[in-house]
Short mmCIF file of C-alpha atoms and ligand atoms in Angstrom, two decimals:
data_model
loop_
_atom_site.label_atom_id
_atom_site.label_comp_id
_atom_site.label_asym_id
_atom_site.label_seq_id
_atom_site.Cartn_x
_atom_site.Cartn_y
_atom_site.Cartn_z
CA MET A 1 24.22 -15.50 -0.28
CA GLU A 2 20.96 -14.99 -2.17
CA ILE A 3 17.82 -14.40 -0.13
CA ILE A 4 15.41 -16.70 -1.99
CA ASP A 5 12.85 -19.28 -0.89
CA LYS A 6 11.93 -22.69 -2.30
CA TYR A 7 9.23 -21.11 -4.48
CA GLY A 8 11.82 -18.81 -6.08
CA ARG A 9 10.54 -15.74 -4.22
CA THR A 10 12.92 -12.91 -3.33
CA LEU A 11 12.50 -9.58 -1.54
CA LYS A 12 12.75 -6.77 -4.07
CA THR A 13 10.07 -4.33 -2.97
CA LEU A 14 10.45 -2.64 0.39
CA ARG A 15 7.46 -0.81 1.87
CA VAL A 16 8.48 1.54 4.64
CA SER A 17 5.93 2.75 7.17
CA LEU A 18 7.25 6.16 8.27
CA THR A 19 4.74 6.65 11.05
CA ASN A 20 1.66 4.91 12.36
CA ALA A 21 -0.13 8.25 12.74
CA CYS A 22 -2.81 9.20 10.22
CA ASN A 23 -5.01 12.25 9.69
CA LEU A 24 -7.93 10.11 8.46
CA ALA A 25 -9.79 7.37 10.30
CA CYS A 26 -10.91 5.00 7.55
CA VAL A 27 -13.30 2.27 8.67
CA TYR A 28 -11.13 -0.55 7.30
CA CYS A 29 -7.96 0.70 8.97
CA VAL A 30 -8.73 2.13 12.38
CA SER A 31 -9.64 -0.40 15.02
CA GLY A 32 -9.42 1.82 18.09
CA THR A 33 -7.41 -0.88 19.86
CA PRO A 34 -3.69 -0.08 19.79
CA ARG A 35 -1.48 -3.17 19.81
CA LYS A 36 0.28 -3.76 23.09
CA GLY A 37 3.82 -2.46 23.33
CA VAL A 38 3.90 -0.64 20.00
CA ALA A 39 3.31 2.84 21.39
CA LYS A 40 6.30 2.51 23.71
CA LEU A 41 8.80 1.85 20.94
CA PRO A 42 10.75 4.84 19.61
CA HIS A 43 10.25 5.80 15.97
CA LEU A 44 13.38 5.82 13.83
CA GLY A 45 14.84 9.19 12.89
CA VAL A 46 15.97 10.10 9.37
CA ALA A 47 19.59 8.96 9.66
CA ALA A 48 18.62 5.63 11.23
CA LEU A 49 15.85 4.98 8.73
CA ALA A 50 18.07 5.80 5.74
CA HIS A 51 20.77 3.53 7.21
CA TYR A 52 18.32 0.63 7.64
CA ILE A 53 17.14 1.02 4.05
CA HIS A 54 20.72 1.26 2.79
CA GLN A 55 21.73 -1.91 4.63
CA LEU A 56 18.69 -3.77 3.30
CA HIS A 57 19.44 -2.53 -0.22
CA LEU A 58 23.03 -3.78 0.00
CA LEU A 59 21.82 -7.32 0.69
CA LEU A 60 18.63 -7.40 -1.36
CA ARG A 61 19.41 -5.15 -4.34
CA LEU A 62 15.95 -3.65 -4.03
CA ASP A 63 14.00 -2.59 -7.14
CA THR A 64 11.54 -0.38 -5.30
CA VAL A 65 11.17 1.43 -2.01
CA ARG A 66 7.68 2.71 -1.27
CA LEU A 67 7.16 5.21 1.54
CA THR A 68 3.86 4.70 3.30
CA GLY A 69 2.34 4.75 6.80
CA GLY A 70 0.13 5.65 8.64
CA GLU A 71 0.25 8.78 6.58
CA PRO A 72 3.77 9.44 5.25
CA THR A 73 3.17 13.18 4.75
CA LEU A 74 2.77 13.45 8.56
CA TYR A 75 6.33 12.25 9.02
CA PRO A 76 8.03 15.52 9.98
CA HIS A 77 11.29 14.70 8.17
CA LEU A 78 9.87 13.45 4.89
CA LEU A 79 11.95 15.75 2.66
CA PRO A 80 15.29 15.09 4.44
CA LEU A 81 14.53 11.37 4.27
CA VAL A 82 13.84 11.47 0.53
CA ALA A 83 17.04 13.48 0.09
CA ALA A 84 18.99 10.86 2.09
CA LEU A 85 17.47 8.04 0.05
CA GLY A 86 18.71 9.78 -3.09
CA GLU A 87 22.20 8.76 -1.92
CA VAL A 88 21.13 5.12 -1.55
CA ASN A 89 20.39 4.83 -5.27
CA ILE A 90 17.17 2.86 -5.15
CA PRO A 91 15.99 2.38 -8.78
CA ASN A 92 12.36 3.30 -7.96
CA LEU A 93 11.40 5.48 -5.04
CA LYS A 94 7.62 5.79 -4.61
CA MET A 95 5.06 6.88 -2.04
CA THR A 96 1.48 6.02 -1.09
CA THR A 97 -0.52 8.79 0.56
CA ASN A 98 -4.08 9.86 1.27
CA GLY A 99 -3.18 13.12 -0.50
CA HIS A 100 -4.54 15.52 2.12
CA LEU A 101 -1.24 17.26 2.79
CA LEU A 102 0.50 16.43 -0.45
CA ALA A 103 -0.02 19.51 -2.67
CA PRO A 104 2.71 21.75 -1.16
CA LEU A 105 5.12 18.81 -1.04
CA VAL A 106 4.83 17.88 -4.70
CA LYS A 107 7.50 20.23 -6.09
CA PRO A 108 10.18 19.53 -3.45
CA LEU A 109 9.52 15.78 -3.62
CA ALA A 110 9.79 15.75 -7.40
CA ALA A 111 12.97 17.82 -7.22
CA LEU A 112 14.44 15.21 -4.86
CA GLY A 113 13.60 12.42 -7.29
CA LEU A 114 10.31 11.03 -5.96
CA LYS A 115 8.21 10.79 -9.11
CA HIS A 116 5.69 8.00 -8.49
CA ILE A 117 2.83 8.57 -6.05
CA ASN A 118 -0.22 6.45 -5.34
CA ILE A 119 -3.09 8.42 -3.90
CA SER A 120 -5.86 6.68 -2.01
CA LEU A 121 -9.26 7.98 -3.03
CA ASP A 122 -12.29 5.87 -2.12
CA ALA A 123 -15.02 8.24 -3.32
CA THR A 124 -15.55 11.30 -5.49
CA THR A 125 -18.39 12.78 -3.41
CA GLU A 126 -18.14 14.25 0.07
CA GLU A 127 -21.11 12.21 1.23
CA ASP A 128 -19.58 8.84 0.33
CA PHE A 129 -16.07 9.87 1.35
CA ARG A 130 -17.29 10.74 4.85
CA LYS A 131 -18.79 7.26 5.28
CA ILE A 132 -15.29 5.82 4.91
CA ALA A 133 -12.80 8.37 6.12
CA ASN A 134 -14.75 10.22 8.80
CA THR A 135 -14.12 13.52 7.03
CA LYS A 136 -15.84 14.96 4.00
CA ASN A 137 -12.93 17.16 3.05
CA LEU A 138 -12.10 15.97 -0.46
CA LEU A 139 -10.87 19.25 -1.91
CA PRO A 140 -7.28 18.97 -0.62
CA ILE A 141 -7.01 15.53 -2.25
CA PHE A 142 -8.28 16.83 -5.59
CA LYS A 143 -5.80 19.73 -5.36
CA SER A 144 -2.97 17.29 -4.63
CA ILE A 145 -3.88 15.10 -7.58
CA ASP A 146 -3.82 18.15 -9.89
CA ALA A 147 -0.57 19.42 -8.36
CA ALA A 148 1.08 16.01 -8.77
CA LEU A 149 0.02 15.73 -12.40
CA GLU A 150 1.20 19.29 -13.11
CA GLY A 151 4.48 18.51 -11.34
CA GLY A 152 5.24 15.61 -13.69
CA ILE A 153 4.55 12.92 -11.09
CA THR A 154 3.16 9.57 -12.23
CA VAL A 155 -0.05 9.19 -10.24
CA LYS A 156 -2.11 6.08 -9.61
CA LEU A 157 -5.34 6.08 -7.63
CA ASN A 158 -6.26 3.34 -5.15
CA ALA A 159 -9.87 2.79 -4.08
CA VAL A 160 -10.98 0.18 -1.57
CA ILE A 161 -14.54 -0.85 -2.42
CA LEU A 162 -16.88 -1.59 0.48
CA ARG A 163 -20.35 -3.07 0.05
CA GLY A 164 -23.10 -0.60 0.87
CA ILE A 165 -20.59 2.20 1.52
CA ASN A 166 -18.92 3.16 -1.76
CA ASP A 167 -19.83 0.45 -4.29
CA SER A 168 -21.93 3.16 -5.99
CA GLN A 169 -18.62 5.00 -6.60
CA ILE A 170 -17.12 2.36 -8.91
CA LEU A 171 -18.12 4.12 -12.14
CA PRO A 172 -17.66 7.73 -10.90
CA LEU A 173 -14.13 6.86 -9.73
CA LEU A 174 -13.30 5.34 -13.11
CA GLN A 175 -14.63 8.43 -14.86
CA PHE A 176 -12.66 10.71 -12.51
CA ALA A 177 -9.44 8.81 -13.24
CA ALA A 178 -10.09 8.64 -16.99
CA GLU A 179 -10.67 12.40 -17.22
CA ARG A 180 -7.19 12.94 -15.78
CA GLY A 181 -5.45 10.13 -17.66
CA ILE A 182 -4.73 8.31 -14.39
CA VAL A 183 -4.75 4.54 -13.85
CA LEU A 184 -7.21 3.60 -11.10
CA ARG A 185 -6.83 0.41 -9.10
CA TYR A 186 -9.76 -0.91 -7.10
CA LEU A 187 -8.84 -2.90 -4.02
CA GLU A 188 -10.80 -5.80 -2.65
CA LEU A 189 -11.15 -5.38 1.10
CA MET A 190 -8.40 -7.21 2.99
CA ARG A 191 -8.76 -9.10 6.26
CA MET A 192 -6.56 -6.68 8.17
CA GLY A 193 -6.97 -4.82 11.46
CA PRO A 194 -10.67 -4.23 12.17
CA MET A 195 -11.55 -6.24 9.05
CA PHE A 196 -9.86 -9.37 10.42
CA GLN A 197 -13.16 -9.90 12.24
CA GLU A 198 -15.01 -12.34 9.94
CA GLU A 199 -18.43 -10.77 10.44
CA LYS A 200 -17.19 -7.29 9.50
CA PHE A 201 -15.22 -8.61 6.55
CA GLN A 202 -18.26 -10.45 5.16
CA GLN A 203 -20.44 -7.38 5.69
CA TYR A 204 -18.22 -5.09 3.59
CA TYR A 205 -16.33 -7.36 1.18
CA PHE A 206 -17.05 -6.58 -2.50
CA SER A 207 -15.44 -8.95 -4.98
CA GLN A 208 -13.44 -8.41 -8.17
CA ASN A 209 -16.22 -10.10 -10.10
CA GLU A 210 -18.85 -7.74 -8.71
CA ILE A 211 -16.67 -4.74 -9.62
CA LEU A 212 -16.26 -6.06 -13.17
CA VAL A 213 -20.00 -6.61 -13.61
CA ILE A 214 -20.63 -2.94 -12.77
CA ILE A 215 -17.93 -1.71 -15.15
CA GLN A 216 -19.20 -4.02 -17.91
CA SER A 217 -22.62 -2.43 -17.62
CA GLN A 218 -21.04 0.69 -19.22
CA TYR A 219 -17.90 -0.46 -21.02
CA ASP A 220 -16.57 -3.32 -23.13
CA ILE A 221 -13.55 -4.61 -21.29
CA VAL A 222 -10.48 -6.60 -22.33
CA ALA A 223 -8.34 -8.43 -19.77
CA LEU A 224 -4.66 -7.46 -19.79
CA GLY A 225 -3.52 -9.86 -17.04
CA ARG A 226 -1.26 -9.35 -14.04
CA PRO A 227 2.42 -8.45 -14.61
CA GLN A 228 4.97 -10.61 -12.76
CA ASN A 229 5.27 -9.63 -9.05
CA ALA A 230 2.49 -7.06 -9.43
CA THR A 231 -0.49 -6.91 -7.10
CA ALA A 232 -3.12 -5.83 -9.64
CA ASN A 233 -4.91 -7.52 -12.51
CA TYR A 234 -5.46 -5.01 -15.33
CA TRP A 235 -8.18 -4.39 -17.92
CA GLN A 236 -8.77 -2.01 -20.75
CA ALA A 237 -12.25 -0.41 -20.78
CA ASN A 238 -12.39 1.32 -24.16
CA HIS A 239 -9.46 3.78 -23.88
CA ILE A 240 -9.30 3.54 -20.05
CA LYS A 241 -6.91 1.21 -18.25
CA PHE A 242 -7.85 0.11 -14.75
CA GLY A 243 -6.71 -2.52 -12.26
CA ILE A 244 -8.10 -4.60 -9.42
CA ILE A 245 -6.00 -5.73 -6.48
CA ALA A 246 -7.98 -8.89 -5.80
CA ASN A 247 -6.33 -10.13 -2.69
CA GLU A 248 -9.22 -12.42 -1.85
CA THR A 249 -10.35 -13.62 -5.30
CA GLU A 250 -6.89 -14.03 -6.85
CA PRO A 251 -4.19 -13.89 -4.18
CA PHE A 252 -0.74 -13.07 -5.51
CA CYS A 253 1.26 -14.74 -2.72
CA SER A 254 3.02 -17.09 -5.13
CA ASP A 255 5.23 -14.35 -6.57
CA CYS A 256 5.00 -11.73 -3.84
CA ASP A 257 8.34 -9.94 -3.46
CA ARG A 258 7.33 -7.49 -0.72
CA LEU A 259 9.12 -6.82 2.55
CA ARG A 260 7.76 -4.35 5.09
CA LEU A 261 9.73 -2.16 7.47
CA ASP A 262 7.75 -0.43 10.20
CA SER A 263 8.54 2.91 11.84
CA HIS A 264 10.20 1.11 14.78
CA GLY A 265 12.74 -0.66 12.56
CA ARG A 266 11.06 -4.07 12.48
CA ILE A 267 10.36 -6.12 9.37
CA TYR A 268 7.44 -8.27 8.29
CA GLY A 269 7.62 -10.74 5.40
CA CYS A 270 3.86 -11.06 5.05
CA LEU A 271 0.73 -9.11 5.93
CA SER A 272 -0.76 -12.38 7.14
CA ASN A 273 1.90 -12.74 9.81
CA ASN A 274 1.77 -10.24 12.65
CA GLU A 275 5.06 -11.28 14.27
CA PRO A 276 7.55 -8.46 13.68
CA ILE A 277 11.22 -9.32 13.24
CA GLN A 278 13.57 -6.95 15.03
CA LEU A 279 16.54 -5.49 13.14
CA SER A 280 18.01 -3.11 15.72
CA ASP A 281 20.52 -5.70 17.00
CA CYS A 282 21.67 -6.91 13.59
CA ILE A 283 21.43 -4.07 11.08
CA ASP A 284 25.24 -3.83 10.83
CA ASP A 285 25.92 -7.58 11.01
CA GLU A 286 25.62 -9.03 7.50
CA THR A 287 25.28 -12.68 8.57
CA LEU A 288 22.63 -12.01 11.20
CA LEU A 289 20.76 -9.64 8.89
CA GLN A 290 20.67 -12.32 6.19
CA GLN A 291 19.20 -14.76 8.73
CA ARG A 292 16.49 -12.30 9.73
CA LEU A 293 15.65 -11.62 6.09
CA LEU A 294 15.33 -15.34 5.41
CA ALA A 295 13.05 -15.59 8.45
CA ALA A 296 10.92 -12.77 6.99
CA LEU A 297 10.79 -14.53 3.62
CA HIS A 298 9.65 -17.72 5.37
CA GLN A 299 6.74 -15.81 6.90
CA LYS A 300 5.18 -15.58 3.44
CA GLN A 301 2.16 -17.73 2.73
CA HIS A 302 2.39 -19.73 -0.46
CA VAL A 303 -1.15 -19.67 -1.74
CA LYS A 304 -3.71 -17.74 0.21
CA PHE A 305 -3.80 -14.45 2.04
CA THR A 306 -5.30 -15.10 5.48
CA GLY A 307 -4.89 -11.63 7.03
CA SER A 308 -4.04 -10.52 10.52
CA ASP A 309 -5.33 -8.34 13.34
CA ILE A 310 -2.58 -5.80 12.79
CA SER A 311 -3.92 -2.64 11.13
CA MET A 312 -2.52 -1.35 7.86
CA LEU A 313 -1.93 1.81 9.88
CA ALA A 314 1.02 0.13 11.59
CA ILE A 315 2.31 -2.10 8.81
CA GLY A 316 1.86 0.28 5.89
CA GLY A 317 -0.47 -1.54 3.51
N1 LIG B 1 -2.17 6.80 4.52
C1 LIG B 1 -1.72 6.37 3.23
C2 LIG B 1 -2.88 6.15 2.30
O1 LIG B 1 -4.02 6.36 2.71
O2 LIG B 1 -2.65 5.81 1.14
C3 LIG B 1 -0.80 5.15 3.24
C4 LIG B 1 -1.10 4.04 4.16
S1 LIG B 1 -2.62 3.18 3.85
C5 LIG B 1 -2.54 1.99 5.14
C6 LIG B 1 -2.21 2.27 2.38
C7 LIG B 1 -3.38 1.69 1.64
O3 LIG B 1 -3.91 0.61 2.38
C8 LIG B 1 -4.50 2.64 1.35
O4 LIG B 1 -4.77 2.65 -0.04
C9 LIG B 1 -5.67 2.04 2.10
O5 LIG B 1 -6.87 2.26 1.44
C10 LIG B 1 -5.29 0.57 2.12
N2 LIG B 1 -5.94 -0.23 3.16
C11 LIG B 1 -5.90 -0.05 4.49
N3 LIG B 1 -6.59 -1.02 5.14
C12 LIG B 1 -7.10 -1.82 4.18
C13 LIG B 1 -7.90 -3.02 4.18
N4 LIG B 1 -8.33 -3.58 5.32
N5 LIG B 1 -8.21 -3.57 3.00
C14 LIG B 1 -7.76 -3.04 1.83
N6 LIG B 1 -6.99 -1.94 1.77
C15 LIG B 1 -6.68 -1.33 2.92
#
């Protein structure tokens, strides 16, 4: 039985939140109000997590598994998990991290087959970084970026742009990425967690168009479009390629193929739906698991991302 909805959408990309702990406290992520009940649930261990992913892969024939969080490098069993996932034969195993603790993990991760890492970097100066992440300590991230590039990892940078906080960083970030031959993707702020509050969202939201106007003040740009199932629109600015994940301006719900698994073994079909679907009672029952996956697929919005009060910290971005 194929897991497909009436719009032709399937579930091919699995984002796995390994932990809802993080070593940063970014303004768009941390609400300070833990969701009821979540803290009491046990986190999955390595064997259980690898088994969940294997079972999902058997039914969905996943293209990509992306490890995220919280902060995935805080998951104490990251290396054993990546080793276990090597046995599952996922075509593309990737990770998204804030990069603080990544440098010493680069070599062992690459040796285990994890070769694609997105690093979140919202500013190139300590002053602007502190406004977002509540720490000014950028050096470990820079070291991790260098270590990843030296270790043969494909690196992309993600930067959420917030009005009045780091919109002055749009060009420095592009320059930083270009100097290292890295593709940078800007993210429009999403209505998630603390930013689900309309007033806060409106205060900080900075649109794709506004980002482009700033880049065009320095570069001639050519639109490259958005690849099928991708989240980002891409442009070429002279020799530099960059993207914008324009969740608000140009939602990509119509061909979204993402499924999310949280660290308690629950799935979400859509960031705009904060009702988790439990898998613990059906992970070994093919028929029931198919039903739950179809339920997750039906959570997807067709046209517009509306957001939810659940923080990316819990659901994994
Ligand atoms: N800790 C890791 C990191 O920082 O990359 C992985 C998890 S983090 C939740 C994943 C991504 O979600 C980060 O790039 C972060 O900037 C982004 N993010 C979190 N909340 C967001 C929001 N409200 N709007 C847009 N992006 C957000």
